[in-house]
mmCIF file of C-alpha atoms in Angstrom:
data_model
loop_
_atom_site.group_PDB
_atom_site.id
_atom_site.type_symbol
_atom_site.label_atom_id
_atom_site.label_comp_id
_atom_site.label_asym_id
_atom_site.label_seq_id
_atom_site.Cartn_x
_atom_site.Cartn_y
_atom_site.Cartn_z
ATOM 1 C CA GLN A 91 -3.200 28.751 15.573
ATOM 2 C CA LYS A 92 -1.775 26.784 12.986
ATOM 3 C CA GLU A 93 0.199 23.602 14.120
ATOM 4 C CA VAL A 94 3.721 24.722 12.890
ATOM 5 C CA GLU A 95 4.699 28.074 12.628
ATOM 6 C CA GLN A 96 7.882 29.841 10.624
ATOM 7 C CA ASN A 97 6.978 33.488 10.540
ATOM 8 C CA SER A 98 10.167 35.078 9.502
ATOM 9 C CA GLY A 99 10.244 35.675 5.774
ATOM 10 C CA PRO A 100 13.027 34.887 3.178
ATOM 11 C CA LEU A 101 16.447 35.221 4.982
ATOM 12 C CA SER A 102 19.416 36.482 3.453
ATOM 13 C CA VAL A 103 23.048 36.022 5.403
ATOM 14 C CA PRO A 104 26.389 36.715 4.307
ATOM 15 C CA GLU A 105 28.943 33.890 3.795
ATOM 16 C CA GLY A 106 30.364 32.554 6.788
ATOM 17 C CA ALA A 107 27.563 34.416 8.778
ATOM 18 C CA ILE A 108 25.203 32.596 11.099
ATOM 19 C CA ALA A 109 21.888 31.860 10.013
ATOM 20 C CA SER A 110 18.713 31.620 12.512
ATOM 21 C CA LEU A 111 15.883 29.757 11.638
ATOM 22 C CA ASN A 112 12.903 29.535 14.135
ATOM 23 C CA CYS A 113 9.685 27.405 14.457
ATOM 24 C CA THR A 114 6.984 27.264 17.338
ATOM 25 C CA TYR A 115 4.142 24.398 17.473
ATOM 26 C CA SER A 116 0.970 24.310 19.085
ATOM 27 C CA ASP A 117 0.812 20.269 20.362
ATOM 28 C CA ARG A 118 2.649 20.339 23.508
ATOM 29 C CA GLY A 119 2.565 16.532 23.468
ATOM 30 C CA SER A 120 4.378 16.590 20.389
ATOM 31 C CA GLN A 121 8.048 14.430 21.028
ATOM 32 C CA SER A 122 9.848 14.557 17.755
ATOM 33 C CA PHE A 123 10.940 17.621 16.113
ATOM 34 C CA PHE A 124 12.621 17.846 12.467
ATOM 35 C CA TRP A 125 14.619 20.086 10.217
ATOM 36 C CA TYR A 126 14.569 19.151 6.418
ATOM 37 C CA ARG A 127 16.400 21.266 3.420
ATOM 38 C CA GLN A 128 14.908 21.271 0.194
ATOM 39 C CA TYR A 129 16.629 22.739 -2.852
ATOM 40 C CA SER A 130 14.696 24.343 -5.381
ATOM 41 C CA GLY A 131 13.055 21.394 -7.439
ATOM 42 C CA LYS A 132 14.325 18.630 -5.028
ATOM 43 C CA SER A 133 12.772 16.616 -2.221
ATOM 44 C CA PRO A 134 13.249 17.628 1.458
ATOM 45 C CA GLU A 135 16.249 15.955 2.810
ATOM 46 C CA LEU A 136 16.328 15.196 6.812
ATOM 47 C CA ILE A 137 19.233 17.244 8.555
ATOM 48 C CA MET A 138 18.390 17.544 11.699
ATOM 49 C CA PHE A 139 16.374 15.683 14.951
ATOM 50 C CA ILE A 140 15.886 16.303 18.115
ATOM 51 C CA TYR A 141 14.011 14.707 20.687
ATOM 52 C CA SER A 142 15.030 16.477 24.190
ATOM 53 C CA ASN A 143 15.203 19.717 25.665
ATOM 54 C CA GLY A 144 18.607 21.466 24.916
ATOM 55 C CA ASP A 145 20.910 21.773 21.869
ATOM 56 C CA LYS A 146 21.847 18.692 19.259
ATOM 57 C CA GLU A 147 24.799 19.760 17.381
ATOM 58 C CA ASP A 148 25.952 18.432 14.078
ATOM 59 C CA GLY A 149 28.658 19.434 12.272
ATOM 60 C CA ARG A 150 27.998 23.603 11.094
ATOM 61 C CA PHE A 151 24.267 22.755 12.216
ATOM 62 C CA THR A 152 22.810 23.251 15.594
ATOM 63 C CA ALA A 153 19.052 22.437 16.667
ATOM 64 C CA GLN A 154 17.655 23.793 19.777
ATOM 65 C CA LEU A 155 14.458 22.550 21.362
ATOM 66 C CA ASN A 156 12.416 24.238 24.259
ATOM 67 C CA LYS A 157 9.315 22.020 24.994
ATOM 68 C CA ALA A 158 8.090 24.557 27.812
ATOM 69 C CA SER A 159 7.933 27.362 25.117
ATOM 70 C CA GLN A 160 7.236 25.380 22.288
ATOM 71 C CA TYR A 161 9.824 26.484 19.915
ATOM 72 C CA VAL A 162 12.502 24.908 18.156
ATOM 73 C CA SER A 163 15.093 26.427 16.235
ATOM 74 C CA LEU A 164 17.870 25.583 13.705
ATOM 75 C CA LEU A 165 21.400 27.503 13.560
ATOM 76 C CA ILE A 166 23.903 27.382 10.950
ATOM 77 C CA ARG A 167 27.097 28.061 11.285
ATOM 78 C CA ASP A 168 29.440 29.633 8.744
ATOM 79 C CA SER A 169 26.948 29.824 5.858
ATOM 80 C CA GLN A 170 27.950 28.377 2.583
ATOM 81 C CA PRO A 171 26.412 29.465 -0.757
ATOM 82 C CA SER A 172 25.260 25.603 -0.976
ATOM 83 C CA ASP A 173 23.273 26.200 2.182
ATOM 84 C CA SER A 174 20.776 28.383 0.294
ATOM 85 C CA ALA A 175 17.363 26.223 0.173
ATOM 86 C CA THR A 176 14.189 25.994 2.084
ATOM 87 C CA TYR A 177 14.343 25.043 5.379
ATOM 88 C CA LEU A 178 11.244 23.061 6.743
ATOM 89 C CA CYS A 179 10.361 22.398 10.176
ATOM 90 C CA ALA A 180 8.590 19.492 11.260
ATOM 91 C CA VAL A 181 6.769 17.983 13.965
ATOM 92 C CA ASP A 182 4.963 15.128 14.746
ATOM 93 C CA GLY A 183 1.401 14.880 16.171
ATOM 94 C CA ASN A 184 -2.226 13.407 15.298
ATOM 95 C CA ASN A 185 -0.585 10.486 13.693
ATOM 96 C CA ARG A 186 1.064 12.514 11.109
ATOM 97 C CA LEU A 187 4.142 15.200 10.521
ATOM 98 C CA ALA A 188 2.986 18.642 10.056
ATOM 99 C CA PHE A 189 4.845 20.778 8.278
ATOM 100 C CA GLY A 190 5.379 24.379 8.930
ATOM 101 C CA LYS A 191 5.675 26.345 5.355
ATOM 102 C CA GLY A 192 9.400 26.790 5.241
ATOM 103 C CA ASN A 193 11.954 29.255 5.432
ATOM 104 C CA GLN A 194 14.096 30.303 2.330
ATOM 105 C CA VAL A 195 17.650 31.052 3.541
ATOM 106 C CA VAL A 196 19.899 32.377 0.692
ATOM 107 C CA VAL A 197 23.389 32.642 1.433
ATOM 108 C CA ILE A 198 25.401 35.972 -0.462
ATOM 109 C CA PRO A 199 28.832 35.008 -1.262
ATOM 110 C CA ASP B 231 20.919 0.796 0.417
ATOM 111 C CA THR B 232 19.699 3.472 2.191
ATOM 112 C CA GLU B 233 17.409 5.479 -0.249
ATOM 113 C CA VAL B 234 13.962 5.596 -1.450
ATOM 114 C CA THR B 235 13.340 5.291 -4.956
ATOM 115 C CA GLN B 236 10.475 6.628 -7.055
ATOM 116 C CA THR B 237 9.791 6.061 -10.490
ATOM 117 C CA PRO B 238 8.880 7.792 -13.041
ATOM 118 C CA LYS B 239 11.161 11.157 -12.430
ATOM 119 C CA HIS B 240 8.525 13.114 -14.362
ATOM 120 C CA LEU B 241 4.875 12.364 -15.860
ATOM 121 C CA VAL B 242 3.010 13.883 -18.170
ATOM 122 C CA MET B 243 -0.751 12.731 -18.757
ATOM 123 C CA GLY B 244 -3.944 14.135 -19.927
ATOM 124 C CA MET B 245 -6.983 14.344 -17.818
ATOM 125 C CA THR B 246 -8.722 10.712 -19.255
ATOM 126 C CA ASN B 247 -5.351 8.565 -18.712
ATOM 127 C CA LYS B 248 -4.768 6.244 -15.692
ATOM 128 C CA LYS B 249 -1.214 5.966 -14.631
ATOM 129 C CA SER B 250 0.623 4.554 -11.676
ATOM 130 C CA LEU B 251 3.726 6.288 -9.525
ATOM 131 C CA LYS B 252 6.257 3.821 -7.840
ATOM 132 C CA CYS B 253 7.788 3.955 -4.883
ATOM 133 C CA GLU B 254 10.361 1.448 -3.156
ATOM 134 C CA GLN B 255 12.321 1.281 -0.213
ATOM 135 C CA HIS B 256 15.030 -1.310 0.809
ATOM 136 C CA MET B 257 15.742 -0.202 4.399
ATOM 137 C CA GLY B 258 12.993 -2.540 5.856
ATOM 138 C CA HIS B 259 11.209 0.479 7.036
ATOM 139 C CA ARG B 260 7.545 -0.167 8.743
ATOM 140 C CA ALA B 261 6.006 2.782 7.590
ATOM 141 C CA MET B 262 5.833 4.466 4.105
ATOM 142 C CA TYR B 263 3.945 7.694 3.241
ATOM 143 C CA TRP B 264 2.320 9.577 -0.182
ATOM 144 C CA TYR B 265 2.777 13.410 -0.047
ATOM 145 C CA LYS B 266 1.740 15.776 -2.499
ATOM 146 C CA GLN B 267 3.702 19.307 -2.756
ATOM 147 C CA LYS B 268 2.597 22.535 -4.710
ATOM 148 C CA ALA B 269 5.385 25.413 -5.091
ATOM 149 C CA LYS B 270 6.312 26.975 -2.416
ATOM 150 C CA LYS B 271 4.263 24.817 -0.113
ATOM 151 C CA PRO B 272 4.734 22.027 2.646
ATOM 152 C CA PRO B 273 4.343 18.759 1.649
ATOM 153 C CA GLU B 274 0.655 17.752 2.446
ATOM 154 C CA LEU B 275 0.078 14.146 3.569
ATOM 155 C CA MET B 276 -1.898 12.040 1.484
ATOM 156 C CA PHE B 277 -1.664 8.353 2.512
ATOM 157 C CA VAL B 278 0.013 6.447 5.061
ATOM 158 C CA TYR B 279 0.693 2.728 5.199
ATOM 159 C CA SER B 280 1.884 1.505 8.923
ATOM 160 C CA TYR B 281 0.669 -1.108 11.146
ATOM 161 C CA GLU B 282 0.215 -3.331 7.891
ATOM 162 C CA LYS B 283 -2.271 -1.008 6.775
ATOM 163 C CA LEU B 284 -3.472 1.949 4.803
ATOM 164 C CA SER B 285 -4.351 4.737 6.172
ATOM 165 C CA ILE B 286 -6.171 7.461 4.045
ATOM 166 C CA ASN B 287 -6.150 11.519 4.203
ATOM 167 C CA GLU B 288 -10.253 11.846 4.037
ATOM 168 C CA SER B 289 -9.379 15.218 2.283
ATOM 169 C CA VAL B 290 -7.615 13.106 -1.043
ATOM 170 C CA PRO B 291 -10.057 12.947 -3.744
ATOM 171 C CA SER B 292 -10.806 9.092 -4.897
ATOM 172 C CA ARG B 293 -9.035 9.497 -8.210
ATOM 173 C CA PHE B 294 -6.053 9.148 -6.182
ATOM 174 C CA SER B 295 -6.105 4.966 -5.088
ATOM 175 C CA PRO B 296 -2.426 4.067 -3.077
ATOM 176 C CA GLU B 297 -1.793 -0.008 -2.960
ATOM 177 C CA CYS B 298 0.748 -1.848 -1.279
ATOM 178 C CA PRO B 299 1.660 -5.124 -2.621
ATOM 179 C CA ASN B 300 4.386 -5.436 0.116
ATOM 180 C CA SER B 301 6.235 -4.176 3.058
ATOM 181 C CA SER B 302 8.794 -2.341 0.562
ATOM 182 C CA LEU B 303 6.467 -1.351 -1.953
ATOM 183 C CA LEU B 304 3.920 1.773 -2.039
ATOM 184 C CA ASN B 305 2.112 2.507 -5.326
ATOM 185 C CA LEU B 306 -0.230 5.596 -6.055
ATOM 186 C CA HIS B 307 -2.608 4.832 -8.853
ATOM 187 C CA LEU B 308 -4.147 8.084 -10.826
ATOM 188 C CA HIS B 309 -7.084 8.244 -12.701
ATOM 189 C CA ALA B 310 -9.171 11.249 -14.304
ATOM 190 C CA LEU B 311 -7.010 13.908 -12.603
ATOM 191 C CA GLN B 312 -7.299 17.305 -12.829
ATOM 192 C CA PRO B 313 -4.492 19.919 -13.932
ATOM 193 C CA GLU B 314 -4.838 21.344 -10.452
ATOM 194 C CA ASP B 315 -3.577 17.656 -9.345
ATOM 195 C CA SER B 316 -0.079 18.976 -11.078
ATOM 196 C CA ALA B 317 2.652 18.641 -8.140
ATOM 197 C CA LEU B 318 5.599 16.995 -6.744
ATOM 198 C CA TYR B 319 4.499 13.784 -5.526
ATOM 199 C CA LEU B 320 6.737 12.302 -2.834
ATOM 200 C CA CYS B 321 7.059 9.012 -1.030
ATOM 201 C CA ALA B 322 8.751 8.786 2.494
ATOM 202 C CA SER B 323 9.601 5.972 4.709
ATOM 203 C CA SER B 324 10.354 5.501 8.274
ATOM 204 C CA GLN B 325 11.954 2.914 10.211
ATOM 205 C CA LYS B 326 9.053 2.975 13.098
ATOM 206 C CA ASN B 327 5.365 2.566 12.116
ATOM 207 C CA TRP B 328 4.978 6.139 13.937
ATOM 208 C CA GLY B 329 7.267 8.899 14.857
ATOM 209 C CA GLY B 330 10.930 8.704 14.072
ATOM 210 C CA GLU B 331 12.582 10.021 11.250
ATOM 211 C CA GLN B 332 10.868 10.192 7.647
ATOM 212 C CA PHE B 333 13.221 9.567 4.225
ATOM 213 C CA PHE B 334 12.003 10.983 1.183
ATOM 214 C CA GLY B 335 12.570 9.612 -2.130
ATOM 215 C CA PRO B 336 13.209 12.203 -5.103
ATOM 216 C CA GLY B 337 9.798 12.484 -6.023
ATOM 217 C CA THR B 338 7.648 12.394 -9.411
ATOM 218 C CA ARG B 339 6.678 15.754 -11.239
ATOM 219 C CA LEU B 340 3.383 15.115 -12.617
ATOM 220 C CA THR B 341 1.666 17.346 -15.252
ATOM 221 C CA VAL B 342 -1.859 17.306 -15.933
ATOM 222 C CA LEU B 343 -2.740 18.628 -19.157
#
């Protein structure tokens, strides 16, 4: 089992809709969880981090963490064309940050 | 100043060249990292500077050599690279020695001919 899994394929959402991204992790001892946004050809940009079970909201973004089920999700409300990017889930563990393979989001105007 | 800077932005080098990538952060962060990222893949950790020492991912070839002149600078020396080493090289820093948010620089796009 991979450390961090993002299994969904490219996600196409209409402008204004909600984009939902999921991520599961294998290390039960992980304490910190991150979502990065990466535009094509650019570096990853940290958009959300969450350490406690439950929801954390920041503007149009909501991160959800369920440690018992070992998953973390990201919701993007009122999706905009500028949200079109690859979203990387990252989890701390084994003295390093483990990344999922990423999910591409395409927002259709 | 809340950013990580990397130079150069682009680098093209031959397999016999020696070059260096530079990374600097002015945020007083305690840890710095080098990652390699191939197209459509997640970043792969190469080196970590934390607790005032360098840690090496043992899978990284010796043709990559990190150097940490001080706590705000992290260099990556390149020698005798292969075409498959062409990638985006990312530097990141974090406030804590371990754990906590990592902030990435803009990266250096490296092409090895």
